[in-house]
Amino acid sequence: LDSINAKSLHTKSERTCSIDRGKHKAVCKIAILGFGTVGSAVARILAEHAPDHLRLIHICNRDVNRKKVDWIPPQVQWTERFNDVLSSDADVIVELIGGLQPAEDWIRCALLAGKSVVTANKQVIADCGPELLNLAKQRNCRLAFGAAVAGGVPVISAIQDGLAGDEISKICGILNGTCNYILSEMGDSGATFTTALVEAQKRGYAEADPREDIDGLDARAKLAILARIGLHAKVCTTRIFCRAISAIEPVDFEFAKQLGCTIRQVSTAELNKGVLFAAVQPALVALSSPFGLARGSQNIVVCTGKFGGETTFQGLGAGGNPTAVAVVSDILAMAANTNVSSNGVSPSHDISPRVSNDFVTSHYVRFSTSHTMRAVSALVKALETSKINVGSVLANRSRSSKFSAVTVQACTPSALQKALKQGRPSDIFQFYRIIPILN
Ligand code: HSE
């Protein structure tokens, strides 16, 4: 921040605005930070498909010569220095570099300079969205982040504006395109985890460090944003329980199929009696359900409201073009000076609930044993003492497999884990894995 020459900043009121208020729409000058998958897709739409009043003037990226392409109009300036963008007469700065730093500082500087910001940065918005929105308000500019959750699915504005009349108590969804791609490929075509991940990276779905996707950190930031705008619950991202999808193996899909299910990374946030039940984890979902039918990079968000019941939003949640649509839509709303829904956030009314991942749900339990029948009867007995019932025993259809699995009727994961720990006859069970079954 220190490196920024404050004297070179123009506030919105000081700037000579490029607004042409004649019969044409006001010109909106745009600078893009980050020319990666999403940045270049946004630039392509702005350069080739956007209305004339949206004018791309700057592209800022590291090692910019490596990035230059011939389809960007010659009048667009390429730079490696954020200060060039900050001191330019851009009206809107589009932050698409991702990650916490320097993205957060750059957004803050842009707002301080009175420039509106559009960002797809879920980490920054999850961590300091309300504070940045306040800053935007103070500086009489705007901050929009429609692209931060569910890519091209306009779920932020849908919840903030379209469902504003409801009282939402639960938001459940598939919020990561990379994980959905991997799990649907593993389930449908038997692809290995690694092959599916490499393909998701090639298609531009994955984060620079794909562990963000796989370990659930990306979805958890998105869930924190949705919890704030939909449930008015402030939640620190690190408080949300995450379980990685890398623990899922082909045999889990085989067992799931016997139950008419498949596996997806599911993110859930539910407010109940002042507690926020929140988690991002692999879960068994019915093959015929919207979650089970979601393939590739699709995202789904289901909101449950007191008055409106369930409302579902679905579409492509990752990749350059779908995310660029959300970014350009936010720019258009800003240029038209219409309400971008992010400005409707009222942090002062938000609650700070206790966060728990102890949902009551049925579970799938896989374990490895060489004595299936003995193991199952020992398991039933162990769980019975804790008043937990086994639902069904799944057939091991491959003779070579050492795995067996059962379903367990509704209970909390903590009760189940405790019962398994207490009653686990180690000579029979070598290992077990628990996955919730969501209806
Ligand atoms: N890596 C993210 C995903 C990109 O796969 O969903 C979109 O936020």
XYZ file of C-alpha atoms and ligand atoms in Angstrom:
447
model
C 0.000 0.000 0.000
C 2.861 2.304 0.895
C 4.199 2.081 -2.593
C 1.170 3.811 -3.970
C 1.623 7.441 -4.697
C -1.451 8.949 -3.091
C -0.998 12.179 -5.017
C -1.517 10.351 -8.242
C -4.977 9.202 -7.187
C -8.041 10.978 -8.383
C -11.239 10.600 -6.427
C -14.360 10.139 -8.459
C -15.471 13.730 -7.874
C -12.060 15.162 -8.840
C -11.699 13.128 -11.985
C -12.615 14.525 -15.351
C -15.280 12.023 -16.067
C -15.485 10.573 -19.509
C -19.235 10.579 -19.335
C -21.010 11.472 -22.511
C -24.532 12.297 -21.451
C -25.910 13.127 -24.894
C -28.264 10.719 -26.560
C -25.708 7.969 -25.997
C -25.157 6.087 -22.771
C -22.436 7.311 -20.448
C -19.077 5.803 -21.365
C -17.728 3.507 -18.678
C -13.945 3.030 -18.758
C -12.746 -0.324 -17.518
C -9.397 -1.675 -16.362
C -8.792 -5.384 -15.815
C -6.348 -6.708 -13.212
C -5.344 -10.246 -14.165
C -5.358 -11.670 -17.676
C -5.784 -15.362 -16.829
C -8.701 -17.646 -17.719
C -11.419 -15.296 -16.464
C -9.621 -12.004 -17.191
C -9.067 -12.887 -20.838
C -12.676 -14.109 -21.207
C -13.939 -10.797 -19.782
C -11.627 -8.858 -22.117
C -12.866 -10.884 -25.100
C -16.514 -10.068 -24.327
C -15.675 -6.394 -23.758
C -13.564 -6.178 -26.916
C -15.851 -8.072 -29.255
C -19.381 -8.233 -27.914
C -20.074 -5.482 -25.411
C -22.012 -2.299 -26.167
C -19.937 0.718 -27.190
C -20.315 2.517 -23.894
C -18.207 -0.146 -22.131
C -14.629 0.770 -23.011
C -11.679 -1.380 -21.980
C -8.708 0.927 -21.419
C -6.138 -1.035 -19.354
C -5.017 -4.610 -18.792
C -2.636 -5.221 -15.913
C -0.747 -8.503 -15.481
C 2.640 -9.782 -14.374
C 5.049 -10.429 -17.197
C 2.671 -8.705 -19.584
C 4.582 -9.336 -22.824
C 3.899 -13.028 -22.413
C 0.171 -12.264 -22.244
C -0.363 -9.901 -25.176
C -2.868 -11.049 -27.820
C -3.758 -9.489 -31.152
C -7.513 -9.325 -30.618
C -7.246 -6.628 -27.948
C -7.784 -3.194 -29.585
C -4.507 -1.236 -29.966
C -5.756 1.665 -27.831
C -5.908 -0.629 -24.750
C -2.824 -0.127 -22.587
C -1.007 -3.168 -21.219
C 0.887 -2.690 -17.975
C 2.544 -4.597 -15.140
C 2.027 -1.791 -12.628
C -1.118 -1.472 -10.560
C -0.297 2.214 -10.048
C -0.807 2.841 -13.784
C -4.343 1.545 -13.431
C -4.982 3.410 -10.212
C -3.861 6.744 -11.646
C -5.758 6.214 -14.911
C -9.251 7.548 -15.558
C -10.806 4.087 -15.332
C -14.289 4.205 -13.777
C -14.384 0.497 -12.929
C -11.496 -1.725 -11.894
C -12.109 -5.423 -12.432
C -10.054 -7.541 -10.028
C -9.441 -11.035 -11.400
C -6.046 -11.946 -9.986
C -7.549 -14.155 -7.267
C -6.098 -15.060 -3.853
C -6.019 -12.840 -0.787
C -2.976 -10.681 -1.480
C -2.328 -8.400 -3.238
C -5.961 -8.590 -4.406
C -7.383 -7.301 -1.119
C -4.987 -4.316 -0.999
C -5.654 -3.441 -4.617
C -9.434 -3.528 -4.144
C -9.075 -1.320 -1.078
C -6.831 1.160 -2.947
C -9.223 1.297 -5.893
C -12.194 2.026 -3.607
C -10.204 4.614 -1.654
C -9.479 6.296 -4.981
C -13.219 6.420 -5.625
C -13.147 3.792 -8.340
C -15.844 1.144 -8.438
C -14.681 -2.457 -8.284
C -16.028 -5.664 -9.783
C -14.409 -8.826 -8.475
C -14.742 -12.605 -8.709
C -12.629 -13.016 -5.576
C -14.487 -15.258 -3.112
C -11.633 -15.346 -0.571
C -11.460 -11.557 -0.263
C -15.252 -11.136 -0.173
C -15.688 -13.949 2.369
C -12.990 -12.439 4.591
C -13.709 -8.724 4.358
C -16.728 -8.171 2.111
C -18.776 -6.063 4.595
C -15.807 -3.829 5.387
C -15.061 -3.254 1.702
C -18.741 -2.564 0.993
C -18.693 0.077 3.712
C -15.586 1.600 2.212
C -17.273 1.707 -1.205
C -20.267 3.439 0.355
C -18.053 6.008 2.097
C -16.179 6.753 -1.124
C -19.408 6.989 -3.107
C -18.512 4.134 -5.421
C -19.580 0.508 -5.764
C -18.308 -2.979 -5.153
C -19.914 -5.931 -6.947
C -19.010 -9.602 -6.648
C -21.651 -11.546 -8.575
C -18.915 -13.764 -10.059
C -17.580 -14.809 -6.649
C -20.199 -17.540 -6.150
C -21.442 -20.102 -8.686
C -19.725 -18.585 -11.755
C -22.326 -17.635 -14.327
C -25.334 -18.371 -12.088
C -26.623 -15.006 -10.803
C -27.257 -16.363 -7.350
C -26.021 -13.332 -5.386
C -28.524 -10.958 -6.967
C -31.193 -13.671 -6.928
C -30.862 -14.086 -3.167
C -30.363 -10.392 -2.333
C -33.030 -9.043 -4.622
C -35.233 -11.861 -5.879
C -35.689 -13.550 -2.513
C -35.474 -10.416 -0.364
C -39.113 -10.899 0.665
C -38.490 -14.329 2.158
C -36.817 -15.452 5.348
C -34.224 -17.966 4.198
C -33.251 -20.614 6.737
C -31.146 -22.971 4.634
C -28.818 -22.802 1.644
C -27.515 -26.029 0.206
C -25.577 -26.439 -2.976
C -22.837 -27.620 -5.234
C -20.483 -24.657 -5.187
C -17.319 -25.942 -6.802
C -17.161 -26.785 -10.489
C -13.831 -28.595 -10.270
C -15.052 -31.039 -7.619
C -18.303 -31.581 -9.479
C -16.379 -32.288 -12.652
C -14.089 -34.781 -10.893
C -16.865 -36.602 -9.016
C -19.260 -36.774 -11.961
C -16.481 -38.078 -14.227
C -15.479 -40.695 -11.614
C -19.108 -41.742 -11.152
C -20.166 -41.741 -14.827
C -17.169 -42.954 -16.761
C -14.946 -44.490 -14.109
C -12.235 -41.849 -14.628
C -9.514 -41.793 -12.004
C -9.337 -38.878 -9.614
C -6.050 -37.692 -11.116
C -7.184 -37.862 -14.766
C -10.375 -35.970 -13.947
C -8.462 -33.311 -12.008
C -5.978 -32.779 -14.856
C -8.885 -32.372 -17.297
C -10.645 -29.902 -14.958
C -7.416 -27.881 -14.850
C -7.132 -27.965 -18.663
C -10.683 -26.667 -18.949
C -9.861 -23.725 -16.697
C -12.104 -24.742 -13.792
C -9.520 -25.271 -11.056
C -7.845 -22.721 -8.813
C -4.127 -22.011 -9.301
C -3.589 -24.395 -6.386
C -6.227 -27.119 -6.936
C -6.080 -28.116 -3.265
C -8.313 -25.079 -2.712
C -10.994 -26.891 -4.708
C -10.376 -30.453 -3.550
C -10.034 -29.696 0.160
C -13.234 -27.626 0.101
C -11.646 -24.238 0.867
C -13.006 -22.617 -2.296
C -16.565 -23.832 -1.619
C -16.311 -22.849 2.029
C -15.522 -19.210 1.118
C -18.539 -19.222 -1.227
C -20.706 -20.758 1.499
C -19.608 -18.039 3.949
C -20.676 -15.383 1.400
C -24.054 -17.076 0.851
C -24.588 -17.451 4.610
C -24.023 -13.753 5.022
C -26.250 -12.525 2.215
C -28.954 -15.184 2.545
C -29.009 -16.071 6.239
C -27.576 -12.760 7.512
C -25.064 -14.808 9.472
C -21.484 -13.609 9.885
C -19.218 -16.600 9.791
C -15.475 -16.779 9.717
C -14.544 -19.122 6.852
C -12.119 -21.124 8.979
C -15.004 -22.080 11.307
C -16.754 -23.972 8.511
C -16.020 -27.701 8.550
C -14.410 -29.010 5.338
C -13.694 -32.537 4.217
C -11.662 -33.206 1.068
C -13.111 -35.154 -1.866
C -9.768 -36.894 -2.374
C -10.870 -39.479 0.204
C -13.494 -40.779 -2.244
C -12.600 -43.975 -4.079
C -14.244 -45.851 -6.963
C -15.622 -48.435 -4.513
C -17.678 -45.668 -2.838
C -19.456 -45.006 -6.139
C -20.199 -48.743 -6.451
C -21.759 -48.897 -2.992
C -23.588 -45.590 -3.554
C -25.144 -46.983 -6.728
C -26.726 -49.817 -4.729
C -28.560 -47.123 -2.804
C -29.653 -45.291 -5.984
C -27.083 -42.620 -5.142
C -23.912 -40.982 -6.397
C -21.389 -38.700 -4.667
C -21.057 -34.917 -4.867
C -19.250 -32.220 -2.908
C -22.136 -30.578 -1.062
C -22.032 -27.294 0.846
C -24.732 -26.690 3.431
C -25.530 -23.793 5.738
C -28.639 -23.991 7.898
C -29.738 -21.727 10.716
C -31.566 -23.535 13.464
C -32.300 -22.071 16.891
C -29.394 -19.651 16.696
C -26.853 -22.264 15.561
C -25.416 -22.248 12.060
C -24.933 -25.810 10.863
C -22.381 -25.483 8.097
C -20.132 -27.893 6.234
C -18.493 -28.585 2.887
C -18.045 -32.313 2.342
C -18.561 -35.207 -0.041
C -22.068 -36.614 0.382
C -24.237 -39.352 -1.074
C -27.081 -37.800 -3.089
C -29.875 -39.537 -5.024
C -28.933 -40.214 -8.650
C -32.273 -38.773 -9.752
C -32.006 -35.596 -7.636
C -30.867 -32.232 -9.076
C -27.539 -32.733 -7.260
C -27.137 -36.255 -8.649
C -27.960 -35.020 -12.142
C -25.475 -32.111 -11.981
C -22.580 -32.968 -14.262
C -19.299 -31.358 -15.242
C -18.718 -27.860 -13.889
C -22.369 -27.285 -12.996
C -23.249 -25.568 -9.736
C -26.595 -25.678 -7.932
C -27.892 -23.524 -5.121
C -31.114 -24.466 -3.317
C -32.522 -21.847 -0.935
C -35.208 -22.817 1.544
C -37.401 -19.948 2.699
C -40.111 -19.699 5.337
C -42.660 -18.449 2.813
C -41.389 -19.376 -0.628
C -40.240 -22.929 0.086
C -37.393 -24.257 -2.049
C -35.961 -22.196 -4.904
C -33.245 -23.717 -7.060
C -30.620 -21.964 -9.195
C -28.429 -23.937 -11.536
C -25.846 -23.411 -14.264
C -22.156 -23.431 -15.113
C -20.186 -22.548 -12.004
C -16.607 -22.373 -13.265
C -14.543 -21.621 -16.348
C -13.683 -18.462 -18.253
C -16.859 -17.676 -20.186
C -19.549 -18.403 -17.555
C -17.618 -16.437 -14.913
C -16.994 -13.617 -17.405
C -20.750 -13.341 -17.956
C -21.214 -12.617 -14.243
C -18.389 -10.045 -14.296
C -19.668 -8.241 -17.401
C -23.223 -8.251 -15.993
C -21.941 -6.466 -12.878
C -20.083 -3.943 -15.056
C -23.232 -3.317 -17.115
C -25.274 -2.758 -13.959
C -22.671 -0.280 -12.713
C -22.480 1.504 -16.045
C -26.259 1.812 -16.094
C -26.060 3.051 -12.526
C -28.650 0.508 -11.498
C -28.570 -1.189 -8.165
C -25.898 -3.868 -8.019
C -27.230 -6.112 -5.363
C -24.025 -6.189 -3.326
C -24.801 -2.670 -2.157
C -27.864 -4.005 -0.361
C -25.811 -5.836 2.279
C -26.520 -4.476 5.736
C -23.757 -5.886 7.950
C -25.184 -4.165 11.022
C -28.170 -6.541 11.077
C -26.111 -9.683 10.710
C -25.953 -12.206 13.545
C -22.863 -14.110 14.675
C -24.133 -17.606 15.419
C -22.283 -20.549 16.898
C -21.081 -22.759 14.035
C -21.429 -26.542 14.108
C -21.150 -29.377 11.622
C -23.142 -31.817 13.733
C -26.084 -32.256 11.341
C -28.545 -35.042 12.021
C -28.497 -37.190 8.904
C -28.194 -40.791 7.809
C -24.693 -41.998 6.943
C -22.829 -44.435 4.784
C -20.039 -46.265 6.591
C -17.405 -48.201 4.642
C -14.891 -50.394 6.380
C -12.344 -52.966 5.427
C -12.605 -56.447 6.858
C -11.926 -60.020 5.934
C -15.006 -61.247 7.870
C -17.968 -59.250 6.578
C -20.709 -61.006 8.579
C -18.783 -60.954 11.858
C -17.854 -57.323 11.278
C -21.443 -56.294 10.505
C -22.849 -58.003 13.585
C -20.135 -56.424 15.751
C -20.916 -53.059 14.194
C -24.688 -53.409 14.738
C -24.032 -54.311 18.367
C -21.623 -51.429 18.908
C -24.039 -48.918 17.440
C -27.076 -50.330 19.259
C -25.521 -49.487 22.607
C -25.482 -45.868 21.461
C -29.066 -46.182 20.128
C -27.926 -45.829 16.544
C -29.564 -48.136 14.025
C -27.999 -49.758 10.995
C -30.279 -49.253 7.968
C -28.984 -51.624 5.326
C -25.969 -53.800 4.640
C -24.509 -53.265 1.188
C -23.400 -56.226 -0.872
C -19.745 -56.516 -1.686
C -20.018 -57.439 -5.370
C -16.342 -57.821 -6.030
C -14.804 -60.886 -4.406
C -11.386 -59.318 -4.499
C -12.516 -56.239 -2.562
C -11.852 -56.156 1.145
C -14.475 -53.469 1.680
C -17.927 -53.732 3.157
C -20.418 -50.970 3.845
C -23.598 -50.276 5.762
C -25.979 -47.363 6.044
C -26.746 -45.907 9.427
C -30.044 -44.207 10.242
C -30.309 -40.549 11.213
C -27.840 -39.459 13.897
C -25.153 -36.817 14.312
C -21.641 -37.553 12.982
C -20.191 -36.948 16.438
C -22.464 -39.603 18.002
C -21.638 -42.008 15.199
C -17.901 -41.471 15.514
C -18.029 -41.895 19.274
C -20.003 -45.121 18.971
C -17.642 -46.478 16.335
C -14.611 -45.601 18.412
C -15.977 -47.176 21.566
C -17.271 -50.359 19.974
C -14.680 -50.843 17.280
C -13.213 -54.314 17.501
C -9.868 -53.594 15.896
C -9.269 -57.192 14.871
C -12.372 -57.039 12.670
C -12.325 -53.452 11.367
C -9.120 -52.255 9.866
C -10.450 -48.932 8.723
C -13.673 -47.060 8.136
C -14.938 -44.046 6.206
C -18.107 -42.098 6.928
C -20.026 -40.097 4.355
C -23.355 -38.367 5.063
C -26.372 -39.294 2.949
C -28.365 -36.214 1.986
C -32.010 -36.493 0.971
N -12.164 -23.218 -8.949
C -13.501 -22.730 -8.903
C -14.443 -23.885 -9.125
C -13.687 -21.661 -9.929
O -13.989 -24.941 -9.597
O -15.628 -23.757 -8.845
C -14.991 -20.923 -9.841
O -15.111 -20.242 -8.639
